mmCIF file of C-alpha atoms and ligand atoms in Angstrom:
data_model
loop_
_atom_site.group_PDB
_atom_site.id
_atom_site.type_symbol
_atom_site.label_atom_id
_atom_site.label_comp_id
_atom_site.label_asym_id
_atom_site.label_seq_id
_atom_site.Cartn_x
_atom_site.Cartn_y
_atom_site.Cartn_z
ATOM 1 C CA UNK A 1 0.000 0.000 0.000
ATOM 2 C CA UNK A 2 1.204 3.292 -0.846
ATOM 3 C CA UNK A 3 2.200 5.472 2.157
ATOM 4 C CA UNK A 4 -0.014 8.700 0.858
ATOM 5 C CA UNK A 5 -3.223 6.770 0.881
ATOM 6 C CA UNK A 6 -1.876 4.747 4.801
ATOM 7 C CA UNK A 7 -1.375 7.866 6.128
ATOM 8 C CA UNK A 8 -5.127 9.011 4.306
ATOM 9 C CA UNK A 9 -6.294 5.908 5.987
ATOM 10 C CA UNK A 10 -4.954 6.990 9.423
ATOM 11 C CA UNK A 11 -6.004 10.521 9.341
ATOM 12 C CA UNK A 12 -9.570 8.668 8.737
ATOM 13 C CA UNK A 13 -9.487 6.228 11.218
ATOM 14 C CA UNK A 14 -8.257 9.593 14.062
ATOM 15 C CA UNK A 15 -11.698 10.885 13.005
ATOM 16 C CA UNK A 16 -13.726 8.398 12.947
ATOM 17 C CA UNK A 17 -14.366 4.844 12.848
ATOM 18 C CA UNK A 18 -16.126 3.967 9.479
ATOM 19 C CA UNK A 19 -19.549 2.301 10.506
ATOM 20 C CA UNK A 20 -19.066 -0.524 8.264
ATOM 21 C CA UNK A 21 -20.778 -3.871 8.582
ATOM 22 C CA UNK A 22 -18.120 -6.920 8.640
ATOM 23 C CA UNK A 23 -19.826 -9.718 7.094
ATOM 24 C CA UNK A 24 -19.335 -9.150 3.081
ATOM 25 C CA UNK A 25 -16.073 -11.554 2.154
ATOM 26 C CA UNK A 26 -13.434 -8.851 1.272
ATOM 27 C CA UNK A 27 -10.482 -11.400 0.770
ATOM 28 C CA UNK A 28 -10.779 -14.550 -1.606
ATOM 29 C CA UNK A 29 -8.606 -15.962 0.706
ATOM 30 C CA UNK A 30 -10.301 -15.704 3.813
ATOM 31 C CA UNK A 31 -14.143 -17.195 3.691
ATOM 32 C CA UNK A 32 -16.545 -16.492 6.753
ATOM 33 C CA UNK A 33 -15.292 -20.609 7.924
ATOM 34 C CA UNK A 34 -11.804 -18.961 8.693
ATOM 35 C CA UNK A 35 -11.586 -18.808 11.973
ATOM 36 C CA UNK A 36 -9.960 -15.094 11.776
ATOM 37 C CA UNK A 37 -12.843 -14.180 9.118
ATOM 38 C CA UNK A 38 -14.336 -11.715 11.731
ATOM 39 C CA UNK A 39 -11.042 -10.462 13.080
ATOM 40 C CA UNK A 40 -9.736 -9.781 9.958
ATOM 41 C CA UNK A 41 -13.119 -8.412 8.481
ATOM 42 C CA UNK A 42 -13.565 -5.926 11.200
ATOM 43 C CA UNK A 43 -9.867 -4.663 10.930
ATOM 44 C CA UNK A 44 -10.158 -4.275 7.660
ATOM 45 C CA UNK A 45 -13.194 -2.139 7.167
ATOM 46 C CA UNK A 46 -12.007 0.373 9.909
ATOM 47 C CA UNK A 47 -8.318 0.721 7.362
ATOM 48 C CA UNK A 48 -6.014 -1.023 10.439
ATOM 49 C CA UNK A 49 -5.533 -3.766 8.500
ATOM 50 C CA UNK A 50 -5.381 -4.053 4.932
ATOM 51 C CA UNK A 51 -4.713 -6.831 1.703
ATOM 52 C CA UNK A 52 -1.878 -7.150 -0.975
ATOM 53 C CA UNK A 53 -2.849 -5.909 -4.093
ATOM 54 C CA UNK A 54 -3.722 -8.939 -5.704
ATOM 55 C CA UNK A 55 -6.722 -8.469 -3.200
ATOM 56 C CA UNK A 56 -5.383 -11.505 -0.973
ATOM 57 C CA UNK A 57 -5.248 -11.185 2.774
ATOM 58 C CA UNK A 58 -2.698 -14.278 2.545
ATOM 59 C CA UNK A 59 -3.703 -15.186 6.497
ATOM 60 C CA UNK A 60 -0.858 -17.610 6.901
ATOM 61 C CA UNK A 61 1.889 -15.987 5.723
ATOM 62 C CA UNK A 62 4.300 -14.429 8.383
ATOM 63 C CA UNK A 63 4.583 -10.361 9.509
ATOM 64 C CA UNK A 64 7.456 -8.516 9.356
ATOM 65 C CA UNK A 65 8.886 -6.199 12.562
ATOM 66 C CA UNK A 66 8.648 -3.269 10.541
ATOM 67 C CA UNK A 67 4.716 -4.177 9.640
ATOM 68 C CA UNK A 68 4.201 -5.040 13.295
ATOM 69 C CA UNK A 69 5.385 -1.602 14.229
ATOM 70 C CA UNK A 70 2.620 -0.193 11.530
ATOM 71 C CA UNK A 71 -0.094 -2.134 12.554
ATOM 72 C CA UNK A 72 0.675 -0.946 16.431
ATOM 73 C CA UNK A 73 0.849 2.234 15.656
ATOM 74 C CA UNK A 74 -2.001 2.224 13.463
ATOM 75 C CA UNK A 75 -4.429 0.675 15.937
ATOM 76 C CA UNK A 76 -3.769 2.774 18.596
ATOM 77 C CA UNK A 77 -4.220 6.058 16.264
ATOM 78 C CA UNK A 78 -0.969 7.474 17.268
ATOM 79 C CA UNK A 79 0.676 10.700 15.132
ATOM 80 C CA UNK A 80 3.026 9.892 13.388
ATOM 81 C CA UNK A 81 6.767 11.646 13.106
ATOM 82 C CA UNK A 82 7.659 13.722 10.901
ATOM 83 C CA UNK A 83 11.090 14.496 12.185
ATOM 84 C CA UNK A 84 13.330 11.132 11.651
ATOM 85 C CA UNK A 85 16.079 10.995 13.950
ATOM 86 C CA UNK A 86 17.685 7.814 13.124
ATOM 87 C CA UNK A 87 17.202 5.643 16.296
ATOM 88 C CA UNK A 88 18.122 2.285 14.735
ATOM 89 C CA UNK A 89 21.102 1.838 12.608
ATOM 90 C CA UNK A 90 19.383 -0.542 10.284
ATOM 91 C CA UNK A 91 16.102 2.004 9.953
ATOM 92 C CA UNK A 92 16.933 4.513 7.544
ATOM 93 C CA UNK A 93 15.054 7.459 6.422
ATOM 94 C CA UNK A 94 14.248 5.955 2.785
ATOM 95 C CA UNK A 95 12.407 2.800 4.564
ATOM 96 C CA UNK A 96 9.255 2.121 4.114
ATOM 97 C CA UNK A 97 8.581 2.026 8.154
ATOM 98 C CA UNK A 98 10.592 4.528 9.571
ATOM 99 C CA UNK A 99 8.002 7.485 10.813
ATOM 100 C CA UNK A 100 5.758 4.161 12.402
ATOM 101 C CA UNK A 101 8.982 2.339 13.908
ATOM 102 C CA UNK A 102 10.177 5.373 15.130
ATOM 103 C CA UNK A 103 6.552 6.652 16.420
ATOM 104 C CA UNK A 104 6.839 2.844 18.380
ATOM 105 C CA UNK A 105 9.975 3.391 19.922
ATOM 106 C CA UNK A 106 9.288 6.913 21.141
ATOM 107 C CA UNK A 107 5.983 6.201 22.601
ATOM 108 C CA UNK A 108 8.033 3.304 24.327
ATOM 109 C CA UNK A 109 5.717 0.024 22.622
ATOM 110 C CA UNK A 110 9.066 -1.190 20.765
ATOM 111 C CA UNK A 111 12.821 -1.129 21.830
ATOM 112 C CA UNK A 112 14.706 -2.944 19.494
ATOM 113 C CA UNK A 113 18.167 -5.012 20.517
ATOM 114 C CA UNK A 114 21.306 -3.946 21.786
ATOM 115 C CA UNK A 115 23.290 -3.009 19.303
ATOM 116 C CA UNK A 116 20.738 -0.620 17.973
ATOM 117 C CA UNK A 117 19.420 -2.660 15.405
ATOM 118 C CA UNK A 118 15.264 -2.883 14.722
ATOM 119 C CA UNK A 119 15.532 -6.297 12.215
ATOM 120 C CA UNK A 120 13.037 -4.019 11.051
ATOM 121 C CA UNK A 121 12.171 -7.346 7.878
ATOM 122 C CA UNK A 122 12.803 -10.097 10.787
ATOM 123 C CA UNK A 123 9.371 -11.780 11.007
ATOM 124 C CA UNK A 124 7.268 -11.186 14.168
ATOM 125 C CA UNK A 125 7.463 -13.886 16.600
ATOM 126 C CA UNK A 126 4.246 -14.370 19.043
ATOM 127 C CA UNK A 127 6.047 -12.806 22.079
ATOM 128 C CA UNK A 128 7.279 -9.957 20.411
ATOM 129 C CA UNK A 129 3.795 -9.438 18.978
ATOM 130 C CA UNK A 130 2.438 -9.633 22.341
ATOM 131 C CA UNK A 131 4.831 -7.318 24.235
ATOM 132 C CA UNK A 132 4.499 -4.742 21.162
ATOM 133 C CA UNK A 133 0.966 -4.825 22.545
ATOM 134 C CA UNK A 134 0.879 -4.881 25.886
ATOM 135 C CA UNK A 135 4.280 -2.959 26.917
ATOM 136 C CA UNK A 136 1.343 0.399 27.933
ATOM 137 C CA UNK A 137 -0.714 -1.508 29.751
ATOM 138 C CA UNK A 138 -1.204 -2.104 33.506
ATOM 139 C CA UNK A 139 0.657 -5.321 34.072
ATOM 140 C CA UNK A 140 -1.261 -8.636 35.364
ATOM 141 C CA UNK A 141 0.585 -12.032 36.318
ATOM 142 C CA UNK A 142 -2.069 -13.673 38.173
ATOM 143 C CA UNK A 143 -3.483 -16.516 37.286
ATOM 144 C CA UNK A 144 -2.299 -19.719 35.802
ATOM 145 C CA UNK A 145 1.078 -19.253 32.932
ATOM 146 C CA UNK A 146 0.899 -21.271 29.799
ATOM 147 C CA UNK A 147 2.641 -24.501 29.559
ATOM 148 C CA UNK A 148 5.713 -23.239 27.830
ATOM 149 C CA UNK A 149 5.927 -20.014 29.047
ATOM 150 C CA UNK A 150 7.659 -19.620 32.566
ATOM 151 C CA UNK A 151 8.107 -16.515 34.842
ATOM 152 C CA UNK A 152 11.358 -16.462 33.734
ATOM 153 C CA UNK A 153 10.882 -15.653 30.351
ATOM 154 C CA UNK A 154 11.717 -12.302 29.241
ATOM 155 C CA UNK A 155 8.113 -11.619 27.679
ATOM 156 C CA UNK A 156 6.113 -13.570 30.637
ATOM 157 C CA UNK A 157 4.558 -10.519 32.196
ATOM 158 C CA UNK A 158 3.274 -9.167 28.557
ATOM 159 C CA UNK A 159 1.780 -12.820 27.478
ATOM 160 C CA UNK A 160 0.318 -13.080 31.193
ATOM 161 C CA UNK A 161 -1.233 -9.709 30.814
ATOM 162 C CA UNK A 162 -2.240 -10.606 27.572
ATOM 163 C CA UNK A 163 -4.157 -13.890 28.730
ATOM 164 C CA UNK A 164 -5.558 -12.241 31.438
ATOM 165 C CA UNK A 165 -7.368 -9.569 29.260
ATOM 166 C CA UNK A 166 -8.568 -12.598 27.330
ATOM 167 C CA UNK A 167 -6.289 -10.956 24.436
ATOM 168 C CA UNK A 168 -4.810 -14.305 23.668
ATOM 169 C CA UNK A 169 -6.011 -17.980 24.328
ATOM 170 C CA UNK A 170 -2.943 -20.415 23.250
ATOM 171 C CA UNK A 171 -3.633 -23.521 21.920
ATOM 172 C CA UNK A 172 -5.926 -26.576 23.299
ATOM 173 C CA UNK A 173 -2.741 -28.265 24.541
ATOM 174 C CA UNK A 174 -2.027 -25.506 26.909
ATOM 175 C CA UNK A 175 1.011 -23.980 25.102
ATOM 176 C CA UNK A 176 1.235 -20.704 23.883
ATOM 177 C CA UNK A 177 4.169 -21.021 21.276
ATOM 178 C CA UNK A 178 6.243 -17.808 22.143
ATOM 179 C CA UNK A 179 8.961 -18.152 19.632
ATOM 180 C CA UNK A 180 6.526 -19.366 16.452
ATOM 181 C CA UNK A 181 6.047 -16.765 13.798
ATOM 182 C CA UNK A 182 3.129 -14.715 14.300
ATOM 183 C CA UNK A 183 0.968 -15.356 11.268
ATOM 184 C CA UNK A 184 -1.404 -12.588 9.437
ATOM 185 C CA UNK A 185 -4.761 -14.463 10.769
ATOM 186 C CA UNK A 186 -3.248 -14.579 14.449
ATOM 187 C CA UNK A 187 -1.845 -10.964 14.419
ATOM 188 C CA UNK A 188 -5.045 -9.809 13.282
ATOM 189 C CA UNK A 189 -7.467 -11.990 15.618
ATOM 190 C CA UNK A 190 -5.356 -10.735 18.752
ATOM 191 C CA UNK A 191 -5.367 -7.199 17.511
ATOM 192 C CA UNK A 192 -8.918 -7.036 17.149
ATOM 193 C CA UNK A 193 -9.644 -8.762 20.621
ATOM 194 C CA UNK A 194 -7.473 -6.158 22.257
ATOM 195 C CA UNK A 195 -9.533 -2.941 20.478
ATOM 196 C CA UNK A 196 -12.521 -4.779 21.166
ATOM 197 C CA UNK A 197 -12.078 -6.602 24.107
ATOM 198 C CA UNK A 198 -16.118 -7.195 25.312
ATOM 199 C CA UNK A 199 -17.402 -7.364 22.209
ATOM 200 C CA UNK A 200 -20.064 -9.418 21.854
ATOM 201 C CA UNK A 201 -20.222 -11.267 18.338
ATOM 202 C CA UNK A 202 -23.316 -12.617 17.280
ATOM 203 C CA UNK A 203 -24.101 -15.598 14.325
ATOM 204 C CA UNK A 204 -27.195 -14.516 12.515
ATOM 205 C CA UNK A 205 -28.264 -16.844 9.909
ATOM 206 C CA UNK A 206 -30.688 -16.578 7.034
ATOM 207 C CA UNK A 207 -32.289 -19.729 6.498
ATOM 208 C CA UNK A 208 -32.474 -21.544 3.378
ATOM 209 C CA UNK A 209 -31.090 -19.736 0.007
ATOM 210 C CA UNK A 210 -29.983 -20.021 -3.346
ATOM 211 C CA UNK A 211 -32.059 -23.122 -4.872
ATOM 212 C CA UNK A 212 -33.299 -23.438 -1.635
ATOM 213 C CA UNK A 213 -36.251 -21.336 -1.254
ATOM 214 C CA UNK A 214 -37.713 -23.104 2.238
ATOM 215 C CA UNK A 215 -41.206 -22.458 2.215
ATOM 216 C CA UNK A 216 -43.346 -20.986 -0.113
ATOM 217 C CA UNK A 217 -46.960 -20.166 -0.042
ATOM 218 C CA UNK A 218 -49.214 -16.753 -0.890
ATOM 219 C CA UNK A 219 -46.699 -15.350 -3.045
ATOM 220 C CA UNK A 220 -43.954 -15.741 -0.482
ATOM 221 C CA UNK A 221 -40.736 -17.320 -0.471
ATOM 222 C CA UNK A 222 -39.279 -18.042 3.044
ATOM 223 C CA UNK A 223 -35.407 -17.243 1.761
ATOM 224 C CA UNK A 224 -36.154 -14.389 1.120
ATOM 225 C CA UNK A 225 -38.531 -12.816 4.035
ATOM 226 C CA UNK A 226 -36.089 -14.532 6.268
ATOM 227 C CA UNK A 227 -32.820 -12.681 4.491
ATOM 228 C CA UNK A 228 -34.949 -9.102 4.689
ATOM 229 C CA UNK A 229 -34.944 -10.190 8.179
ATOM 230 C CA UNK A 230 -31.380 -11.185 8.888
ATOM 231 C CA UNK A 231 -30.586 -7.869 7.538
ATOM 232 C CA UNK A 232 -32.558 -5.645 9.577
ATOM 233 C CA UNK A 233 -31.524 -7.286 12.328
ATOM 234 C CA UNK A 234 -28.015 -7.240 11.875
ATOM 235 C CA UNK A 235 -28.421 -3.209 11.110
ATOM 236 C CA UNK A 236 -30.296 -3.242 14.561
ATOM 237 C CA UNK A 237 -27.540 -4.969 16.383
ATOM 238 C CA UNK A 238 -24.862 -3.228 14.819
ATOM 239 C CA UNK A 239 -26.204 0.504 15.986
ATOM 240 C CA UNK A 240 -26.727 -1.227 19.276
ATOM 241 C CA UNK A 241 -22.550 -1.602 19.278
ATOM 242 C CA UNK A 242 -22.755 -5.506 18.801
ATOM 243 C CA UNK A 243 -20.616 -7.342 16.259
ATOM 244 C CA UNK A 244 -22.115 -8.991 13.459
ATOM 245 C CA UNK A 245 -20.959 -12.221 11.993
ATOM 246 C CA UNK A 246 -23.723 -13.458 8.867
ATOM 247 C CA UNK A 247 -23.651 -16.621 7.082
ATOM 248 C CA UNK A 248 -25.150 -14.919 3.977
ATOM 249 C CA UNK A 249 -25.772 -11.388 2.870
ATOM 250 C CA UNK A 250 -27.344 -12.458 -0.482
ATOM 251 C CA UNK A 251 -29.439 -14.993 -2.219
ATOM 252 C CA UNK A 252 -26.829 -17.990 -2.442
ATOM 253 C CA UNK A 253 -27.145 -21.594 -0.785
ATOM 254 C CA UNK A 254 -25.250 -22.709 1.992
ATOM 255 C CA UNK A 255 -25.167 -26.430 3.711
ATOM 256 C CA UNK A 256 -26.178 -26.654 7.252
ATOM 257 C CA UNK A 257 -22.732 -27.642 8.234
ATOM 258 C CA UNK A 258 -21.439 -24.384 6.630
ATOM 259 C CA UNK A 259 -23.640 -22.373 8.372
ATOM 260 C CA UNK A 260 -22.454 -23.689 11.905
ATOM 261 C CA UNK A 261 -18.853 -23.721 10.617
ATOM 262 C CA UNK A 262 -19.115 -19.746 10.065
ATOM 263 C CA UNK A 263 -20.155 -19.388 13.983
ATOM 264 C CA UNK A 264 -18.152 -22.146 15.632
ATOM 265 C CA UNK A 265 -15.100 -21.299 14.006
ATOM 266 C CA UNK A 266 -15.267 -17.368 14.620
ATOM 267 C CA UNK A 267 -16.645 -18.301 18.570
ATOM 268 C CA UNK A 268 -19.718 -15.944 18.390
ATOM 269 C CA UNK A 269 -21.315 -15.592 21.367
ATOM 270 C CA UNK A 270 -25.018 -16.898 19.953
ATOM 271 C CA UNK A 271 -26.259 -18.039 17.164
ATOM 272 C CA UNK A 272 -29.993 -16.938 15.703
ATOM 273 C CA UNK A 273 -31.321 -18.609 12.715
ATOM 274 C CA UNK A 274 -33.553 -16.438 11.273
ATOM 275 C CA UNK A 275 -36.680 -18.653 9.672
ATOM 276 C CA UNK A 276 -40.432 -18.327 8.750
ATOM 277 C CA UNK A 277 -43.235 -20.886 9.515
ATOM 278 C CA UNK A 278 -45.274 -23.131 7.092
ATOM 279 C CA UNK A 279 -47.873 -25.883 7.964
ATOM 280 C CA UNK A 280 -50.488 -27.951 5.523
ATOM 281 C CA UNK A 281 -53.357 -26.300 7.262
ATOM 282 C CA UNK A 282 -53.489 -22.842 6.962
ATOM 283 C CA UNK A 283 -55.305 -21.191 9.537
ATOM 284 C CA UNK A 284 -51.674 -22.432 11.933
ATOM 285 C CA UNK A 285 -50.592 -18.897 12.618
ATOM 286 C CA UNK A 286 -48.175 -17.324 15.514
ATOM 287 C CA UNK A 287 -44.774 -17.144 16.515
ATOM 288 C CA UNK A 288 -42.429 -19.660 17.971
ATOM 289 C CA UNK A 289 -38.698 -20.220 18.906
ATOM 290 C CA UNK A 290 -37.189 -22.984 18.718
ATOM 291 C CA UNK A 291 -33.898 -23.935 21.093
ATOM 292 C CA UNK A 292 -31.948 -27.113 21.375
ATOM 293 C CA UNK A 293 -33.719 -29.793 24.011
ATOM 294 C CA UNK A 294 -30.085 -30.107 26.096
ATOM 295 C CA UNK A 295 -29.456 -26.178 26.419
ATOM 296 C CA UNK A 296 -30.402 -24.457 29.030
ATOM 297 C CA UNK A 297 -28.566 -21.027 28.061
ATOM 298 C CA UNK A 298 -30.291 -21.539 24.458
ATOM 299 C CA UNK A 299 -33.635 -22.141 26.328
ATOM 300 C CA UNK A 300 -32.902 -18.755 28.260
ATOM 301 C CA UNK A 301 -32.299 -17.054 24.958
ATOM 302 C CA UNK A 302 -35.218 -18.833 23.242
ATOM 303 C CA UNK A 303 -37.622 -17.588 26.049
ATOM 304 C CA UNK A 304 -36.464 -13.672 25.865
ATOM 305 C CA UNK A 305 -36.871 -13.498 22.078
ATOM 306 C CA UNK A 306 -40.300 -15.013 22.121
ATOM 307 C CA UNK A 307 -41.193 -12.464 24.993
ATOM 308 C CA UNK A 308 -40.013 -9.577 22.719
ATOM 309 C CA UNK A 309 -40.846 -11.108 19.708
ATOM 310 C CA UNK A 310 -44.490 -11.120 20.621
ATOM 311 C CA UNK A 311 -44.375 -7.652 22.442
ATOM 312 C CA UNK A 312 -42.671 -6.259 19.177
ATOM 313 C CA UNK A 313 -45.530 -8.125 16.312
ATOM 314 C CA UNK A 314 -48.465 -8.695 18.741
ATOM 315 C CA UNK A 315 -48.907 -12.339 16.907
ATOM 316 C CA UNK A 316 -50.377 -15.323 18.625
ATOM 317 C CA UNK A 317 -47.732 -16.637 21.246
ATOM 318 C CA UNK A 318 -47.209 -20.529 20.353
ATOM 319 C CA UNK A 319 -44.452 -20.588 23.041
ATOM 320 C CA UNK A 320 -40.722 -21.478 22.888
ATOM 321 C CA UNK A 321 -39.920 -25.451 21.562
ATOM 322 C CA UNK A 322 -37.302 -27.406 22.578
ATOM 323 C CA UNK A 323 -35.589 -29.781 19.886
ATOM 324 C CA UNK A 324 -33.022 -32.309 19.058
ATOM 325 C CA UNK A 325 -33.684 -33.087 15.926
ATOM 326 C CA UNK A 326 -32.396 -29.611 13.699
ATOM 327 C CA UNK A 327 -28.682 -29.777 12.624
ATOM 328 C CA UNK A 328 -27.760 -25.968 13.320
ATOM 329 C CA UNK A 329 -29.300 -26.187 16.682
ATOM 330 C CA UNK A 330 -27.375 -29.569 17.369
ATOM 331 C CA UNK A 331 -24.104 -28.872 16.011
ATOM 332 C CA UNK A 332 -23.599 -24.689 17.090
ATOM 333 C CA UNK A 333 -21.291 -24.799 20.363
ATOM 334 C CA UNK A 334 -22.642 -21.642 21.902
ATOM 335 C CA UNK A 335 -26.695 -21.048 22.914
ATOM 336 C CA UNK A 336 -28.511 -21.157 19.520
ATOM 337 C CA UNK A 337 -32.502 -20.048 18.498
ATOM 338 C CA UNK A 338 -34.626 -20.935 15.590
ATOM 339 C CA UNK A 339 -36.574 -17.724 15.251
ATOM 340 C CA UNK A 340 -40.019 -18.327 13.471
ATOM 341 C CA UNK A 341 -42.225 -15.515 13.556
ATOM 342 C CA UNK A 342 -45.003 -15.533 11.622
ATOM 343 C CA UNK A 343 -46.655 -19.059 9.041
ATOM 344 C CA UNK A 344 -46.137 -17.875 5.141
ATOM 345 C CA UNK A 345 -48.918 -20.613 4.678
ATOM 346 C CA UNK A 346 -51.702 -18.393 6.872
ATOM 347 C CA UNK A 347 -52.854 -15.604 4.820
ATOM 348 C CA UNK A 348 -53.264 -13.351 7.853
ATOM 349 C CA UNK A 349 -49.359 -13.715 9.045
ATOM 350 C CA UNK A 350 -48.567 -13.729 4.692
ATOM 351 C CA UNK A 351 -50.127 -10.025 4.356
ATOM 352 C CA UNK A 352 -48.357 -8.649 7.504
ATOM 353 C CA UNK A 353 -44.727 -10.609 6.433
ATOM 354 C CA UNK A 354 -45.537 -8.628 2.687
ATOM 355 C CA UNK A 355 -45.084 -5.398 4.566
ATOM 356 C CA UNK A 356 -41.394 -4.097 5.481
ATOM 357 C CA UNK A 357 -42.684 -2.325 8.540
ATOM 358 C CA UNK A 358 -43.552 -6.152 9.382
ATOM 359 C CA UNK A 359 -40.429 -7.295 8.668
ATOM 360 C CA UNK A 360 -38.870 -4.188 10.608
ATOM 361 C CA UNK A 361 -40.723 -5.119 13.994
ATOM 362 C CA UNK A 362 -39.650 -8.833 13.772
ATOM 363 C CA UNK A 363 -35.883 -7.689 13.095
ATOM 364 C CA UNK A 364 -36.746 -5.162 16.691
ATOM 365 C CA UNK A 365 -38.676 -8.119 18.400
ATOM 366 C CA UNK A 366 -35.267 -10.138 17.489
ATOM 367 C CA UNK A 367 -33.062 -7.501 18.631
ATOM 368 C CA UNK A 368 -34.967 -6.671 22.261
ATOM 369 C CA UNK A 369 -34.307 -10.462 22.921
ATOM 370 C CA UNK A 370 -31.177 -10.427 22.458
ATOM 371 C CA UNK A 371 -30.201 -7.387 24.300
ATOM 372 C CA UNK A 372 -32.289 -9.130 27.242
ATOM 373 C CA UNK A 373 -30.623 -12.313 27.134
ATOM 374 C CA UNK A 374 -27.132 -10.444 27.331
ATOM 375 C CA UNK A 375 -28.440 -8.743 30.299
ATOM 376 C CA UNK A 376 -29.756 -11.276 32.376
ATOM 377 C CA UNK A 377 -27.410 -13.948 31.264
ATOM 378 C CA UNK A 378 -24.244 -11.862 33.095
HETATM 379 ZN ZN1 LIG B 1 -37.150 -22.472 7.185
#
């Protein structure tokens, strides 16, 4: 990226944060199954983070000291220097970096080694990723240390601090792999959780799709109602400060397993499948949610989106259903809904469903229960 439009990007991001919503793929290299795809999305449409010009992300490929000291430097909206005074031998004033390694070093995030060398092109390891981060913030060494990183280790307090905030997680075996180069996809999914740090992230998913329709009946079809949904609530949820992760933005299919891939692999918080009711006899009407038999915290979620739902679209209450028989229900890890609002096949609930102010309440109804369930579930 040319510096001109970095330093554009920067002045923007000092202003303001672009209210953009993360769910469109911007990278062909990066699908909404990566499990950085939210990180990475979210970085990216506030200019911290940015492709190649081919348009790849390229999440697996290492970062560079010098691009560490950018993105730093970058995410915490610092000015940048305009005067170069030559702190690191190998840093000269025709490199790429110097005004953000230099910024770095004088606000004290980087320090470089001994002999007054930056290794500015050395890639990043995971440690010195870590204490890049963490060197301004209030350190915390309670609790228990990764396998393979001791109190003796000269970045221990930074990675402890770093755990502690819930910035980084390690791996399932307990390890946190200090000397391992820091990839694009990790850089960016710790970044993100340390500028967003309570963020709440929730799955919304549009059923059916593409050459699915789902049901259809009085001139509706349920993929699409249910995507007019999906997107008002996201919008909803979005002003409310949530994040936003979709499984589709637009008229495609998607298996089931896809669908819970997107939310498991990106850990969202909940996961709301956003459907519309059909039965052989038409006068069925009403709302209903629909929760997983064996989950109590998706029961709990279940129950305050059918209390809002109904208090948002005044429909006939059919009550909250437990079952264990719907793949996204059974295979999501966190608490997961099935949101069915209103039958297509009654032609009461079909003429309300044609109207967008319909539509626009149900998103609302949607949104109040979540917002409840957040705040009685902590
Ligand atoms: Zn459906």
């Amino acid at each position: 990226m040319r510096k001109s439009l970095l330093l554009l990007l920067i002045a923007l991001l000092i202003i303001f944060l672009p209210k953009t919503s993360a769910f469109a793929q911007k990278f062909p290299d990066v699908p909404p199954t990566h499990w950085a795809f939210y990180s990475i999305e979210s970085l990216a449409s506030k200019g911290i983070i940015a492709g190649y010009p081919d348009g790849l992300f390229r999440p697996e490929a290492h970062i560079s000291r010098s691009q560490i000291a950018k993105l730093v430097v970058s995410s915490k909206a610092l000015s940048l220097n305009t005067t170069f005074k030559g702190y690191f031998t190998d840093v000269p004033q025709d490199h790429w970096a110097w005004q953000y390694i230099e910024t770095a070093y004088e606000q004290g995030l980087i320090k470089g080694f001994p002999d007054k060398t930056f290794k500015p092109e050395d890639p990043a390891t995971r440690a010195q990723l870590v204490t890049i981060l963490m060197r301004d913030h209030l350190l915390d060494t309670s609790g228990t240390p990764f396998t393979d990183v001791s109190p003796d280790h000269w970045a221990y307090p930074y990675i402890m601090t770093a755990k502690n905030a819930g910035i980084v997680e390690g791996f399932p075996d307990g390890t946190f792999k200090p000397e391992r180069f820091v990839t694009r996809a990790e850089a960016a999914s710790i970044l993100y959780r340390m500028l967003c740090p309570s963020n709440k992230l929730i799955a919304i998913d549009p059923g059916h799709g593409g050459s699915d329709s789902g049901a259809c009946a009085n001139g509706l079809k349920e993929k699409d109602v249910n995507l007019d949904v999906a997107l008002a609530l996201r919008n909803l949820l979005e002003s409310q400060g949530y994040g936003v992760i979709m499984t589709r933005t637009t008229d495609i299919y998607l298996s089931l397993r896809q669908r819970c891939d997107i939310a498991n692999n990106n850990k969202a918080d909940i996961f709301v499948s956003v459907h519309h009711n059909a039965a052989t006899v038409s006068t069925a009407r009403g709302t209903e949610v629909l929760y997983y038999t064996y989950s109590s915290k998706g029961k709990k979620l279940a129950e305050c989106i059918q209390v809002e739902l109904i208090k948002a679209i005044g429909t006939r209450d059919r009550g909250i259903k437990p079952r264990d028989d719907l793949y996204v229900l059974k295979h999501t890890v966190m608490p997961a809904v099935i949101t069915e609002a209103a039958f297509l096949s009654n032609p009461e609930d079909a003429e309300l469903l044609k109207q967008d102010s319909f539509r626009q309440k149900i998103a609302q109804g949607i949104c109040n229960g979540i917002i409840k369930y957040f705040s009685v579930s902590e």
